[in-house]
mmCIF file of C-alpha atoms and ligand atoms in Angstrom:
data_model
loop_
_atom_site.group_PDB
_atom_site.id
_atom_site.type_symbol
_atom_site.label_atom_id
_atom_site.label_comp_id
_atom_site.label_asym_id
_atom_site.label_seq_id
_atom_site.Cartn_x
_atom_site.Cartn_y
_atom_site.Cartn_z
ATOM 1 C CA MET A 891 -17.043 -0.700 0.458
ATOM 2 C CA ARG A 892 -18.113 -4.335 0.604
ATOM 3 C CA LEU A 893 -20.826 -5.132 3.137
ATOM 4 C CA ASP A 894 -18.719 -7.791 4.920
ATOM 5 C CA LYS A 895 -15.898 -5.233 5.341
ATOM 6 C CA PHE A 896 -18.401 -2.629 6.586
ATOM 7 C CA ILE A 897 -19.537 -5.081 9.293
ATOM 8 C CA CYS A 898 -15.903 -5.813 10.324
ATOM 9 C CA GLN A 899 -15.099 -2.083 10.464
ATOM 10 C CA SER A 900 -18.149 -1.390 12.624
ATOM 11 C CA THR A 901 -17.799 -4.285 15.094
ATOM 12 C CA ASP A 902 -15.244 -6.697 16.577
ATOM 13 C CA TYR A 903 -16.352 -9.492 14.225
ATOM 14 C CA SER A 904 -13.890 -11.182 11.858
ATOM 15 C CA LYS A 905 -14.692 -11.577 8.169
ATOM 16 C CA ILE A 906 -15.750 -15.204 8.691
ATOM 17 C CA GLU A 907 -18.067 -14.167 11.530
ATOM 18 C CA ALA A 908 -19.492 -11.325 9.408
ATOM 19 C CA LEU A 909 -20.243 -13.752 6.576
ATOM 20 C CA ALA A 910 -21.965 -16.106 9.025
ATOM 21 C CA LEU A 911 -24.104 -13.220 10.318
ATOM 22 C CA LEU A 912 -25.045 -12.294 6.750
ATOM 23 C CA ASN A 913 -25.945 -15.884 6.020
ATOM 24 C CA ALA A 914 -28.119 -15.985 9.137
ATOM 25 C CA GLN A 915 -30.039 -12.932 7.799
ATOM 26 C CA ALA A 916 -28.968 -10.761 10.730
ATOM 27 C CA VAL A 917 -28.053 -7.801 8.498
ATOM 28 C CA VAL A 918 -30.453 -5.309 6.940
ATOM 29 C CA VAL A 919 -29.422 -2.655 4.401
ATOM 30 C CA ASN A 920 -31.965 0.116 3.829
ATOM 31 C CA GLY A 921 -34.790 -2.086 5.114
ATOM 32 C CA GLU A 922 -33.830 -5.172 3.089
ATOM 33 C CA PHE A 923 -32.186 -8.393 4.362
ATOM 34 C CA ILE A 924 -28.889 -8.889 2.490
ATOM 35 C CA LYS A 925 -26.911 -12.137 2.534
ATOM 36 C CA ASN A 926 -24.174 -11.343 0.012
ATOM 37 C CA GLY A 927 -20.989 -9.976 1.653
ATOM 38 C CA ALA A 928 -19.779 -8.588 -1.681
ATOM 39 C CA THR A 929 -22.719 -6.140 -1.878
ATOM 40 C CA GLN A 930 -21.359 -2.603 -2.207
ATOM 41 C CA VAL A 931 -22.577 -0.244 0.496
ATOM 42 C CA HIS A 932 -22.115 3.445 1.129
ATOM 43 C CA GLU A 933 -21.884 5.508 4.302
ATOM 44 C CA ASN A 934 -25.329 7.004 3.507
ATOM 45 C CA ASN A 935 -26.956 3.548 3.692
ATOM 46 C CA THR A 936 -28.667 2.513 6.915
ATOM 47 C CA ILE A 937 -27.207 -0.824 7.923
ATOM 48 C CA THR A 938 -28.336 -2.736 10.985
ATOM 49 C CA LEU A 939 -27.109 -5.895 12.701
ATOM 50 C CA HIS A 940 -29.689 -7.618 14.902
ATOM 51 C CA GLY A 941 -31.618 -4.323 14.693
ATOM 52 C CA GLU A 942 -28.714 -2.102 15.897
ATOM 53 C CA VAL A 943 -27.453 0.587 13.486
ATOM 54 C CA LEU A 944 -23.790 0.014 12.510
ATOM 55 C CA THR A 945 -21.324 2.908 12.325
ATOM 56 C CA PRO A 946 -17.863 2.158 10.897
ATOM 57 C CA ARG A 947 -14.729 3.259 12.753
ATOM 58 C CA ALA A 948 -12.920 6.230 11.192
ATOM 59 C CA CYS A 949 -10.293 5.260 8.594
ATOM 60 C CA ARG A 950 -6.640 5.289 9.672
ATOM 61 C CA TYR A 951 -3.683 6.560 7.640
ATOM 62 C CA ILE A 952 -0.178 5.610 8.758
ATOM 63 C CA MET A 953 3.428 6.172 7.674
ATOM 64 C CA LEU A 954 5.923 3.475 8.693
ATOM 65 C CA HIS A 955 9.690 3.340 8.155
ATOM 66 C CA LYS A 956 10.209 -0.250 7.059
ATOM 67 C CA PRO A 957 13.424 -1.945 8.195
ATOM 68 C CA ALA A 958 15.161 -4.510 5.972
ATOM 69 C CA GLY A 959 14.203 -8.130 6.656
ATOM 70 C CA THR A 960 10.489 -7.426 7.171
ATOM 71 C CA ILE A 961 7.615 -8.235 4.836
ATOM 72 C CA CYS A 962 4.565 -6.166 3.971
ATOM 73 C CA SER A 963 1.867 -8.824 4.370
ATOM 74 C CA ASN A 964 0.249 -9.775 7.650
ATOM 75 C CA VAL A 965 1.719 -13.252 8.123
ATOM 76 C CA ASP A 966 4.822 -15.088 6.901
ATOM 77 C CA GLU A 967 6.780 -17.964 8.314
ATOM 78 C CA HIS A 968 10.220 -16.717 7.262
ATOM 79 C CA TYR A 969 10.283 -12.981 8.000
ATOM 80 C CA PRO A 970 8.652 -10.757 10.620
ATOM 81 C CA SER A 971 5.897 -8.521 9.249
ATOM 82 C CA VAL A 972 5.892 -4.707 9.265
ATOM 83 C CA PHE A 973 2.662 -5.071 11.244
ATOM 84 C CA ASN A 974 4.764 -6.309 14.192
ATOM 85 C CA HIS A 975 5.940 -2.696 14.515
ATOM 86 C CA LEU A 976 2.362 -1.400 14.826
ATOM 87 C CA GLN A 977 0.985 -1.721 18.336
ATOM 88 C CA ILE A 978 -2.515 -0.781 17.276
ATOM 89 C CA GLU A 979 -6.125 -1.979 17.570
ATOM 90 C CA TYR A 980 -7.782 -3.932 14.764
ATOM 91 C CA PRO A 981 -4.585 -4.599 12.752
ATOM 92 C CA ASN A 982 -6.502 -6.970 10.454
ATOM 93 C CA ASP A 983 -8.531 -4.038 9.057
ATOM 94 C CA LEU A 984 -5.300 -2.541 7.660
ATOM 95 C CA HIS A 985 -3.358 -3.134 4.455
ATOM 96 C CA VAL A 986 -0.092 -1.865 2.991
ATOM 97 C CA VAL A 987 -0.406 0.611 0.095
ATOM 98 C CA GLY A 988 2.112 -0.699 -2.465
ATOM 99 C CA ARG A 989 4.258 -3.414 -0.942
ATOM 100 C CA LEU A 990 8.053 -3.379 -0.706
ATOM 101 C CA ASP A 991 10.305 -6.435 -1.000
ATOM 102 C CA ALA A 992 11.680 -7.956 2.212
ATOM 103 C CA ASP A 993 15.133 -6.414 1.623
ATOM 104 C CA THR A 994 13.796 -2.950 0.643
ATOM 105 C CA THR A 995 13.660 -0.245 3.317
ATOM 106 C CA GLY A 996 11.794 3.039 3.612
ATOM 107 C CA LEU A 997 8.372 4.606 3.337
ATOM 108 C CA VAL A 998 5.368 2.324 3.687
ATOM 109 C CA LEU A 999 1.808 3.626 3.900
ATOM 110 C CA ILE A 1000 -0.784 1.601 5.796
ATOM 111 C CA THR A 1001 -4.518 2.213 5.818
ATOM 112 C CA ASP A 1002 -7.976 0.690 5.909
ATOM 113 C CA ASP A 1003 -9.258 3.085 3.202
ATOM 114 C CA GLY A 1004 -9.267 1.068 -0.028
ATOM 115 C CA ARG A 1005 -10.250 4.004 -2.227
ATOM 116 C CA TRP A 1006 -7.351 6.105 -0.923
ATOM 117 C CA SER A 1007 -4.831 3.335 -1.584
ATOM 118 C CA TYR A 1008 -6.234 2.795 -5.093
ATOM 119 C CA GLY A 1009 -5.526 6.471 -5.884
ATOM 120 C CA ILE A 1010 -1.897 5.979 -4.837
ATOM 121 C CA THR A 1011 -1.167 2.637 -6.466
ATOM 122 C CA HIS A 1012 -3.122 2.701 -9.733
ATOM 123 C CA PRO A 1013 -0.796 3.687 -12.601
ATOM 124 C CA ASP A 1014 -3.505 5.859 -14.228
ATOM 125 C CA LYS A 1015 -3.317 8.145 -11.172
ATOM 126 C CA HIS A 1016 0.374 8.896 -11.870
ATOM 127 C CA CYS A 1017 1.372 9.167 -8.207
ATOM 128 C CA PRO A 1018 5.201 9.403 -8.131
ATOM 129 C CA LYS A 1019 7.256 7.134 -5.860
ATOM 130 C CA VAL A 1020 10.938 7.994 -5.358
ATOM 131 C CA TYR A 1021 13.483 5.242 -4.668
ATOM 132 C CA ARG A 1022 17.131 5.671 -3.655
ATOM 133 C CA VAL A 1023 18.968 2.908 -5.475
ATOM 134 C CA GLY A 1024 22.484 1.541 -4.848
ATOM 135 C CA LEU A 1025 23.891 -0.253 -7.907
ATOM 136 C CA SER A 1026 26.447 -3.026 -8.394
ATOM 137 C CA ARG A 1027 28.252 -1.146 -11.184
ATOM 138 C CA PRO A 1028 28.447 2.424 -12.533
ATOM 139 C CA LEU A 1029 25.368 3.594 -14.400
ATOM 140 C CA ALA A 1030 25.704 3.504 -18.204
ATOM 141 C CA ASP A 1031 25.210 6.826 -20.032
ATOM 142 C CA ASP A 1032 22.087 5.756 -21.923
ATOM 143 C CA VAL A 1033 20.047 4.473 -18.967
ATOM 144 C CA ALA A 1034 18.206 7.741 -18.186
ATOM 145 C CA ALA A 1035 17.013 7.984 -21.809
ATOM 146 C CA LYS A 1036 15.975 4.310 -21.813
ATOM 147 C CA PHE A 1037 13.981 4.732 -18.603
ATOM 148 C CA THR A 1038 12.242 7.811 -20.038
ATOM 149 C CA ALA A 1039 11.324 5.897 -23.205
ATOM 150 C CA GLY A 1040 10.093 2.849 -21.254
ATOM 151 C CA ILE A 1041 11.654 -0.538 -20.608
ATOM 152 C CA ALA A 1042 10.465 -3.926 -21.867
ATOM 153 C CA LEU A 1043 10.486 -5.971 -18.671
ATOM 154 C CA GLN A 1044 10.828 -9.715 -18.986
ATOM 155 C CA GLY A 1045 7.411 -11.352 -19.254
ATOM 156 C CA GLU A 1046 5.534 -8.052 -19.826
ATOM 157 C CA THR A 1047 3.851 -7.006 -23.061
ATOM 158 C CA GLN A 1048 3.806 -3.255 -22.369
ATOM 159 C CA LEU A 1049 6.747 -0.930 -21.803
ATOM 160 C CA THR A 1050 7.138 0.630 -18.361
ATOM 161 C CA LEU A 1051 5.719 4.161 -18.044
ATOM 162 C CA PRO A 1052 8.265 7.012 -18.315
ATOM 163 C CA ALA A 1053 10.542 7.060 -15.266
ATOM 164 C CA SER A 1054 13.103 9.697 -14.302
ATOM 165 C CA LEU A 1055 16.608 9.340 -12.878
ATOM 166 C CA THR A 1056 18.614 11.750 -10.733
ATOM 167 C CA ILE A 1057 22.261 10.735 -10.530
ATOM 168 C CA ILE A 1058 23.846 11.138 -7.093
ATOM 169 C CA SER A 1059 27.071 9.267 -7.857
ATOM 170 C CA PRO A 1060 28.045 6.655 -10.484
ATOM 171 C CA GLN A 1061 26.537 3.878 -8.354
ATOM 172 C CA GLU A 1062 23.763 5.736 -6.539
ATOM 173 C CA VAL A 1063 20.630 7.232 -8.119
ATOM 174 C CA LEU A 1064 17.129 8.420 -7.323
ATOM 175 C CA LEU A 1065 14.509 6.763 -9.510
ATOM 176 C CA THR A 1066 10.965 8.153 -9.786
ATOM 177 C CA ILE A 1067 8.262 5.788 -11.058
ATOM 178 C CA THR A 1068 4.471 5.989 -11.142
ATOM 179 C CA GLN A 1069 3.765 2.258 -11.362
ATOM 180 C CA GLY A 1070 4.302 -0.570 -8.899
ATOM 181 C CA LYS A 1071 4.904 -3.717 -10.905
ATOM 182 C CA PHE A 1072 6.322 -6.744 -9.102
ATOM 183 C CA HIS A 1073 10.048 -6.072 -8.335
ATOM 184 C CA GLN A 1074 9.822 -3.181 -10.799
ATOM 185 C CA VAL A 1075 12.945 -1.249 -9.826
ATOM 186 C CA LYS A 1076 15.148 -4.357 -9.672
ATOM 187 C CA ARG A 1077 13.801 -5.574 -13.011
ATOM 188 C CA MET A 1078 14.323 -2.190 -14.694
ATOM 189 C CA PHE A 1079 17.992 -2.104 -13.707
ATOM 190 C CA ALA A 1080 18.427 -5.780 -14.616
ATOM 191 C CA ALA A 1081 17.038 -4.955 -18.077
ATOM 192 C CA VAL A 1082 19.886 -2.444 -18.622
ATOM 193 C CA GLY A 1083 22.588 -4.827 -17.379
ATOM 194 C CA ASN A 1084 22.944 -3.535 -13.818
ATOM 195 C CA ARG A 1085 21.896 -4.891 -10.421
ATOM 196 C CA VAL A 1086 20.188 -3.260 -7.445
ATOM 197 C CA ILE A 1087 22.208 -3.746 -4.248
ATOM 198 C CA THR A 1088 20.252 -1.455 -1.928
ATOM 199 C CA LEU A 1089 16.740 -0.056 -2.349
ATOM 200 C CA HIS A 1090 15.023 2.534 -0.173
ATOM 201 C CA ARG A 1091 11.681 4.325 -0.830
ATOM 202 C CA GLU A 1092 12.058 7.990 0.143
ATOM 203 C CA SER A 1093 8.722 9.487 -0.855
ATOM 204 C CA ILE A 1094 5.244 8.873 -2.234
ATOM 205 C CA GLY A 1095 3.581 11.879 -3.880
ATOM 206 C CA GLN A 1096 4.395 14.931 -1.716
ATOM 207 C CA LEU A 1097 4.999 12.796 1.350
ATOM 208 C CA GLN A 1098 8.628 12.387 2.495
ATOM 209 C CA LEU A 1099 9.725 9.738 4.969
ATOM 210 C CA ASP A 1100 10.629 11.679 8.142
ATOM 211 C CA ILE A 1101 10.788 9.130 10.974
ATOM 212 C CA PRO A 1102 13.537 6.706 12.142
ATOM 213 C CA GLU A 1103 13.662 3.088 10.993
ATOM 214 C CA GLY A 1104 11.089 0.851 12.698
ATOM 215 C CA GLN A 1105 8.943 3.829 13.826
ATOM 216 C CA TRP A 1106 5.467 4.829 12.636
ATOM 217 C CA ARG A 1107 3.101 7.781 12.930
ATOM 218 C CA TYR A 1108 -0.384 8.809 11.817
ATOM 219 C CA LEU A 1109 -0.543 11.128 8.796
ATOM 220 C CA THR A 1110 -1.936 14.624 9.215
ATOM 221 C CA VAL A 1111 -5.193 15.644 7.511
ATOM 222 C CA GLU A 1112 -3.163 17.713 5.009
ATOM 223 C CA GLU A 1113 -0.924 14.730 4.194
ATOM 224 C CA ILE A 1114 -3.942 12.456 3.677
ATOM 225 C CA GLN A 1115 -5.561 15.038 1.380
ATOM 226 C CA SER A 1116 -2.346 15.556 -0.607
ATOM 227 C CA LEU A 1117 -2.476 11.900 -1.653
ATOM 228 C CA ARG A 1118 -6.156 11.875 -2.695
HETATM 229 N N1 LIG B 1234 10.771 -2.250 -6.832
HETATM 230 C C1 LIG B 1234 11.443 -3.353 -6.424
HETATM 231 O O1 LIG B 1234 12.109 -4.015 -7.202
HETATM 232 N N2 LIG B 1234 11.328 -3.685 -5.121
HETATM 233 C C2 LIG B 1234 10.643 -2.979 -4.213
HETATM 234 O O2 LIG B 1234 10.613 -3.332 -3.027
HETATM 235 C C3 LIG B 1234 9.961 -1.818 -4.665
HETATM 236 C C4 LIG B 1234 10.042 -1.480 -5.973
#
């Protein structure tokens, strides 16, 4: 991870304070003064601040059931944040793994482990995300085949990766995708002449949402591993 993040995760300092400490040459990595916060460091490195060895806090892995009308970033003037539901220390260390729109409900993962979230969100990793979708009109017969072949979304040069549909009723489906483009599900249905009315993320990889709306819990070691 970046050296400035390593300092934040090992102390109570904010990023701005960590950068000031670096600038003041208070930080030594493997015997060398380092001033650049972007320097990549590893847990095997010996990193000291004012001569004291730093040890980062253990990473946290959280499932949250997002209610509608909340946003996935830390601050917004219009909507409350999902972080308001987390009564937890050091909330600024955490980020959402694959954001949902304000009106979307369901499974949100939250962590401070950037490598873990990269493995879940990067399309090359093919991690499936399942959405329950309510539609404004009955699904046309050719939509499943179009989603398998890939959809040309407005403003994108590449087709979407193959996605699969399970039909629950004419106006309710489960959609599985392995990407997370901006408003992807809504744009895919718009591209085939339909409109998403309700959107709920049920699962990510093997992990199923299993807690009531507005609640959160830590993931088990097995759940964390299953998403690596
Ligand atoms: N796709 C969307 O359009 N919105 C979401 O919130 C998630 C996926």
